[in-house]
Amino acid sequence: MRGKKSLNGNGMDAPDVIIIGAGIAGASLGYELSLTHRVLMLEREAHPGMHATGRSAAIFSEIYGNAIVRGLSRASRSFLFDPPAGFASAPLVGPRATLFIAPRDQIPSLHAMRGDADVIAGTRPMTAVEAVACVPILRPDYVMEALFESGASDIDVNGLHQGFLSGFKARGSALVCNVNIERLKREGMFWVVQTPGVRYQAPVIVNAAGAWADEVARLAHVPSAGIQPKRRTVVLVDAPQEHDIRNWPLVIDADETFYFKPDAGRILLTPADETPTPPCDAHPDEMDMALAVERFETATTMTVRRIVHKWAGLRSFAPDRTPVVGFAPRVQGFFWLAGQGGYGMQTSSAMARCAAALIRGEDLPEDIKAQGVSTQAISPARFATART
Ligand SMILES: Cc1cc2nc3c(=O)[nH]c(=O)nc-3n(C[C@H](O)[C@H](O)[C@H](O)COP(=O)(O)OP(=O)(O)OC[C@H]3O[C@@H](n4cnc5c(N)ncnc54)[C@H](O)[C@@H]3O)c2cc1C
């Protein structure tokens, strides 16, 4: 537990925990855990947030993802909507409803959604006429039925990530960037992290390496959790000049084959692709960009004249699309915080509190358990039989 030892230029002398990866997962856990532990965070890139965290669509929706993801999102709401004093200089969320639309062939999918208790509680049905009034570029002959989720929001991803990192540092912990881990080995009581110039060690190591989580496990000779990175492509296009788009909702079709939303005066759109990809600095694929434009033009009266900006990022999933949080079975001191999929922002606060509690040897926080999240449901042990 926490002692008072000095920091040095390469981190700290004797951390209790080393976190690998300084995206939203590593940063949020670092923030929570540094209340009680001396934490050292190691990031391979020159700056944290270069991968999935810096490339997200920044949406909070309590009806997105499976039951565990939704529970983690609900349990993160109070932090995002009412963060601790001094955490951020501006609100972390802004209004952004979600409009689910169904063309004729997706009406059964929209009806299936309406059979879900969370969806019933969190949305109201809209007629096609109301949907088109809400987003006037939608084609009246395309939208047949709709659902409106008023409780969704935009997340200020940079504000959230920087808030976690600043709080983490203010609590006496340290971040080291440009770290190239060559070897990761348990030696007696410690995990030893060998880099070209420096050797770090701590009793507990946290794998928060996003798309590289399975690679980090391999380096440590820990069985894989089957984390699969999947590429998602995003393009920004010009907004229609005749409309004020600022208050438009995010529009998504019931089968999630595309979505679009206002983004800083432009329209962000994606074909909602999920292409399995090895961990990498992801780049958009021309075909996926074309698909995004085609689906957008089919659903709306817009013609896309130019793509202003484009990017792609990796959303990394465990086989059951539930995050992986907990100590690896039968391996001392190796902790997983991975598989955040497309929900890593909206679940970050609750995931970090779960991980911090488990590392401290405590039960999950009561408010998170009350949302239906259990240690077993998120534990890496659920893959142990299949993969060891
Ligand atoms: C297009 C897109 C849209 C999305 N939309 C949303 C959304 O609307 N809402 C939402 O909640 N989520 C969304 N997400 C998901 C969200 O962005 C991710 O779940 C989240 O960013 C994952 O965070 P992470 O910290 O696990 O991963 P990352 O941000 O990728 O961080 C992992 C870090 O680990 C580092 N690392 C890897 N290997 C090593 C190593 N060996 N040594 C040191 N460091 C290492 C990497 O450099 C990286 O910085 C979206 C993602 C994408 C790509």
PDB file of C-alpha atoms in Angstrom, residues 2 29 65 86 102-103 121 135 238 291 318 341 377:
ATOM      1  CA  ARG A   2       0.867   3.636  -0.270  1.00  0.00           C
ATOM      2  CA  LEU A  29      -7.772   2.971 -13.283  1.00  0.00           C
ATOM      3  CA  GLY A  65     -24.064  -3.018 -25.653  1.00  0.00           C
ATOM      4  CA  GLY A  86     -11.839  20.299 -10.040  1.00  0.00           C
ATOM      5  CA  ALA A 102     -35.846   1.531 -39.368  1.00  0.00           C
ATOM      6  CA  PRO A 103     -36.158   1.315 -43.144  1.00  0.00           C
ATOM      7  CA  ALA A 121     -37.460   2.445 -20.232  1.00  0.00           C
ATOM      8  CA  VAL A 135     -33.610  15.445 -38.730  1.00  0.00           C
ATOM      9  CA  ASP A 238     -19.716  19.057 -44.711  1.00  0.00           C
ATOM     10  CA  LEU A 291     -19.884   2.350 -47.841  1.00  0.00           C
ATOM     11  CA  ALA A 318     -13.601 -10.425 -25.894  1.00  0.00           C
ATOM     12  CA  GLY A 341     -15.171  -2.767 -27.307  1.00  0.00           C
ATOM     13  CA  ALA A 377     -19.366 -11.810 -15.388  1.00  0.00           C
TER      14      ALA A 377
END
